[in-house]
XYZ file of C-alpha atoms in Angstrom:
318
model
C -0.249 -0.152 0.161
C 1.484 2.936 -0.783
C -0.083 5.380 1.287
C 0.742 2.909 4.365
C 1.891 4.379 7.471
C 5.856 3.682 9.437
C 4.330 3.302 12.791
C 1.479 1.879 14.028
C -0.090 1.780 17.906
C -1.609 -1.358 18.538
C -3.209 -2.718 22.277
C -3.403 -6.464 23.041
C -6.527 -7.173 26.116
C -5.796 -9.933 28.013
C -8.875 -10.205 29.984
C -11.633 -13.293 30.261
C -15.397 -13.408 29.049
C -18.132 -13.098 31.306
C -18.604 -16.548 31.147
C -21.740 -17.844 29.162
C -23.117 -14.517 29.075
C -22.755 -12.533 25.204
C -24.340 -9.529 26.007
C -22.027 -8.802 29.329
C -18.980 -9.738 27.428
C -20.036 -7.777 24.361
C -20.242 -5.457 26.614
C -17.166 -5.278 28.509
C -15.345 -5.770 24.949
C -16.328 -1.885 24.297
C -15.804 -1.010 27.246
C -11.994 -2.297 27.129
C -12.072 -0.887 23.215
C -12.685 2.264 24.017
C -9.464 2.204 26.634
C -7.313 1.109 24.447
C -8.117 3.984 21.920
C -8.229 6.593 25.011
C -4.147 5.331 25.079
C -4.236 5.791 20.918
C -4.005 2.383 20.055
C -4.901 1.883 16.502
C -5.430 -1.411 15.944
C -7.480 -3.574 18.811
C -6.949 -7.529 19.542
C -9.517 -9.323 21.891
C -8.347 -13.553 22.134
C -9.942 -16.262 21.104
C -13.396 -16.996 22.099
C -13.883 -13.867 23.710
C -17.983 -13.702 23.405
C -19.505 -15.740 24.743
C -16.219 -17.800 26.484
C -13.603 -20.435 25.393
C -15.046 -23.095 28.064
C -11.989 -24.358 29.220
C -12.518 -27.637 31.565
C -16.150 -28.140 30.774
C -16.737 -31.601 28.921
C -20.897 -31.015 28.372
C -21.148 -34.330 29.594
C -19.805 -36.442 26.486
C -18.215 -39.532 26.975
C -17.590 -41.960 24.065
C -20.840 -43.193 22.591
C -23.013 -41.113 25.233
C -24.305 -37.468 26.034
C -25.922 -36.546 29.182
C -28.656 -34.224 29.574
C -27.349 -31.593 31.711
C -24.634 -31.359 29.264
C -26.813 -30.641 26.623
C -28.408 -28.068 29.130
C -24.643 -25.933 28.825
C -24.748 -26.732 25.547
C -27.897 -25.062 24.634
C -26.687 -22.069 27.232
C -23.273 -21.528 25.059
C -25.170 -21.941 21.885
C -27.917 -18.944 22.934
C -24.804 -16.795 24.574
C -23.395 -17.085 20.716
C -23.198 -14.274 18.272
C -24.569 -14.931 14.345
C -22.733 -12.876 11.876
C -24.230 -10.297 10.960
C -26.701 -9.310 14.544
C -26.985 -6.574 16.616
C -23.762 -7.938 19.161
C -21.705 -8.114 15.912
C -23.400 -3.980 15.013
C -22.422 -3.023 18.643
C -19.298 -3.845 18.318
C -19.180 -1.967 14.978
C -20.431 1.122 16.182
C -17.306 0.753 18.957
C -15.026 0.206 16.365
C -16.153 3.355 14.966
C -16.523 5.101 17.726
C -12.623 4.646 18.857
C -10.799 4.762 15.292
C -9.809 2.254 14.957
C -9.340 -1.690 13.736
C -10.415 -4.148 15.740
C -10.338 -7.508 15.365
C -12.090 -10.660 18.709
C -12.496 -14.047 18.570
C -15.970 -15.194 18.679
C -18.772 -17.870 19.343
C -20.328 -17.467 15.836
C -24.071 -19.534 15.320
C -24.216 -20.505 12.150
C -26.963 -18.688 10.132
C -26.818 -19.868 6.594
C -27.234 -23.581 6.872
C -29.189 -25.618 10.263
C -28.683 -22.636 12.847
C -26.795 -25.831 14.667
C -23.266 -25.091 14.572
C -21.254 -23.160 16.145
C -17.248 -21.657 15.026
C -14.188 -19.980 16.566
C -14.210 -16.752 15.311
C -12.491 -13.710 14.721
C -14.183 -10.895 13.013
C -12.574 -7.607 11.903
C -14.157 -4.645 12.310
C -13.069 -1.213 10.659
C -12.378 2.324 11.907
C -15.433 3.046 10.096
C -17.325 0.242 11.577
C -17.571 -1.903 8.705
C -17.294 -5.738 8.987
C -14.278 -6.337 7.037
C -14.382 -10.175 7.187
C -13.774 -13.244 9.327
C -12.185 -16.138 9.822
C -13.274 -19.413 10.749
C -11.153 -22.691 13.063
C -9.909 -24.330 10.446
C -9.506 -27.141 13.029
C -11.061 -27.512 16.786
C -8.405 -29.062 18.325
C -9.321 -33.042 20.316
C -12.016 -31.652 22.790
C -13.239 -28.621 20.959
C -14.331 -30.617 17.970
C -16.987 -31.488 19.885
C -18.795 -27.933 20.672
C -17.392 -25.853 17.288
C -17.733 -27.135 13.210
C -15.276 -27.006 10.734
C -14.530 -23.547 8.021
C -12.786 -23.376 5.390
C -10.683 -21.797 2.238
C -13.544 -18.873 2.227
C -12.385 -17.507 5.387
C -8.858 -17.001 5.237
C -8.318 -12.880 4.598
C -5.579 -10.813 5.277
C -6.908 -7.345 5.367
C -4.576 -4.331 3.758
C -4.764 -0.857 6.511
C -3.295 2.218 6.302
C -1.198 0.613 9.375
C -0.071 -2.876 7.604
C -1.704 -6.068 6.313
C -3.472 -7.711 9.117
C -4.717 -11.454 9.483
C -5.268 -13.986 11.924
C -4.705 -17.860 13.224
C -6.970 -19.460 16.254
C -4.787 -21.290 18.299
C -3.429 -24.471 17.546
C -4.180 -23.589 13.502
C -0.551 -21.775 13.768
C 0.906 -25.461 14.594
C -0.161 -25.367 10.342
C 2.767 -24.978 8.586
C 1.326 -24.803 5.140
C -1.859 -22.316 6.666
C 0.689 -20.316 7.975
C 2.200 -19.965 4.299
C -0.773 -18.917 3.002
C -0.681 -16.433 4.995
C 3.156 -15.262 4.600
C 2.120 -15.699 0.831
C -0.832 -13.338 1.341
C 1.574 -10.393 2.636
C 0.398 -10.313 6.331
C 2.657 -7.622 8.495
C 0.462 -8.296 11.160
C 0.037 -11.224 12.243
C -2.989 -11.667 14.874
C -2.431 -14.818 16.913
C -5.571 -14.870 19.630
C -5.309 -18.126 21.804
C -6.106 -19.971 24.834
C -2.913 -21.703 25.075
C -1.128 -19.754 28.447
C 1.931 -23.332 28.072
C 5.595 -21.671 28.463
C 5.349 -23.671 24.924
C 3.690 -21.420 23.202
C 6.340 -18.581 23.512
C 8.274 -20.223 21.838
C 5.446 -20.928 18.845
C 4.514 -17.413 18.525
C 8.370 -16.121 18.532
C 9.304 -18.907 15.228
C 5.804 -17.288 13.337
C 8.047 -13.850 13.670
C 11.033 -14.712 12.365
C 9.936 -17.463 10.055
C 6.801 -15.513 8.606
C 9.430 -11.448 9.225
C 6.284 -10.495 10.467
C 5.296 -8.929 13.794
C 2.835 -10.985 16.330
C -0.056 -10.207 18.364
C -0.784 -12.845 21.137
C -3.850 -12.545 22.501
C -5.015 -14.693 25.687
C -7.262 -14.615 28.326
C -6.595 -14.251 32.387
C -9.428 -16.703 33.441
C -10.149 -17.998 36.991
C -12.084 -20.963 38.225
C -14.752 -17.845 40.096
C -15.394 -16.652 37.157
C -17.515 -19.414 36.282
C -21.483 -18.721 37.013
C -21.665 -21.073 39.319
C -25.559 -22.119 37.769
C -24.321 -24.388 35.076
C -25.591 -27.744 34.648
C -22.127 -29.408 34.827
C -20.533 -26.757 36.680
C -19.118 -30.291 39.708
C -16.905 -30.874 36.177
C -14.659 -27.985 37.586
C -13.950 -29.297 41.496
C -10.756 -30.301 39.896
C -9.089 -27.355 37.965
C -6.636 -24.797 39.394
C -7.964 -20.857 40.793
C -6.247 -20.183 37.060
C -8.419 -21.612 34.820
C -6.238 -19.422 32.575
C -2.978 -17.821 32.979
C -2.630 -15.575 30.320
C 1.072 -15.390 28.505
C -0.173 -12.441 25.618
C 2.832 -11.299 24.152
C 3.930 -8.803 21.493
C 6.478 -9.783 19.391
C 8.970 -8.196 16.327
C 9.642 -9.722 12.769
C 13.650 -11.025 14.378
C 11.498 -13.405 17.169
C 12.426 -10.500 20.212
C 9.641 -9.627 22.211
C 8.346 -6.457 22.134
C 6.003 -6.290 25.026
C 4.752 -9.514 27.198
C 4.295 -11.710 28.081
C 2.121 -11.021 30.822
C 0.638 -13.631 33.553
C -1.336 -13.960 36.387
C -3.532 -10.460 35.808
C -6.334 -8.761 33.279
C -3.851 -6.122 31.355
C -4.072 -4.302 27.848
C -0.502 -4.288 26.590
C -0.068 -1.275 24.520
C 3.121 -1.225 21.499
C 4.101 1.513 19.086
C 5.479 -0.585 15.690
C 7.556 0.408 12.814
C 6.816 -1.323 9.670
C 10.137 -0.572 8.125
C 11.514 -3.427 10.791
C 10.123 -5.784 8.636
C 12.238 -4.884 5.454
C 15.253 -4.583 7.950
C 14.144 -7.644 8.920
C 13.955 -9.603 5.314
C 17.060 -8.453 4.670
C 18.265 -12.323 5.053
C 15.388 -13.981 4.850
C 11.846 -13.648 3.116
C 9.870 -16.799 3.339
C 7.636 -16.747 0.076
C 10.688 -13.945 -1.593
C 14.217 -14.732 -2.648
C 14.117 -17.557 -0.056
C 11.412 -19.280 -1.358
C 12.218 -21.615 -4.073
C 8.706 -22.020 -6.391
C 9.990 -24.342 -8.749
C 10.487 -26.853 -5.889
C 7.764 -26.175 -3.209
C 4.253 -24.919 -4.341
C 0.852 -25.230 -2.305
C -2.516 -24.462 -3.382
C -5.287 -22.633 -1.184
C -8.665 -23.688 -1.919
C -10.607 -20.993 -1.064
C -14.714 -21.843 -2.503
C -17.291 -21.954 0.265
C -17.570 -25.435 1.501
C -20.976 -26.393 0.349
C -22.545 -27.952 3.678
C -25.214 -30.001 0.887
C -24.841 -30.552 -2.280
C -28.085 -31.641 -3.987
C -27.583 -34.339 -6.281
C -31.057 -34.684 -9.198
């Protein structure tokens, strides 16, 4: 982009959802977005599944071969608090982005409103500073038991969005361990690589630093800080949390530069807003000796095919 600005102020919001409450989680997101804007942020990032929750510790009453009535009650509650796209919730988030004058990137649990209406997706939404919903990304492969509650996205929702502050895109949590998807993002020119996650392990820090070095991009990793007492006690399967620790998710949000060095973070043990000023010229500076889809690539040997067609849930055959 010829009119691209050299510097951008970003805000990574490490905060917990109001668990299983779409309206309250949305209001919290709006408040935090405005707080970040007051600190001069141009881009504001929220964690994976911020609205209405990443339901860590819950099984929804599932065992191989059976589902319990209590688990179905919690599932229904989760479904009822999920976010149709578009909806009143997305309108409110767009209005918050407009009022704050920021690019807002936020993780939601999306409720399908195109086919059956019964499937949920782990999704990232992108809003522009005029309030427009610019795009969304659905997680391609939910991890392990996440597959019980979320469907799979497809290649039609892999946007990299051109902004005056660089090209932004997002992969969610363990999608970032899929090298071909990362390469697709690099090939689209991502400069600010957003990695909302639910992974607070130390090894995740190695992951985001590797991505920054590999992609020669800035990486914004955003996680929640969640304690057990934040869960509503009236969950039908609340007793499943009995053996869980007080700190259900310790955080670890961080901002990493294109040579793999921390700019800020990681932050553990509290809710926080991480603010950093990024100089986009650092990307070219870092690409002097390595450009993963440029002078260091070998398209004569290795090629990537990405299917960006929308998946048909039902195909009618006459």
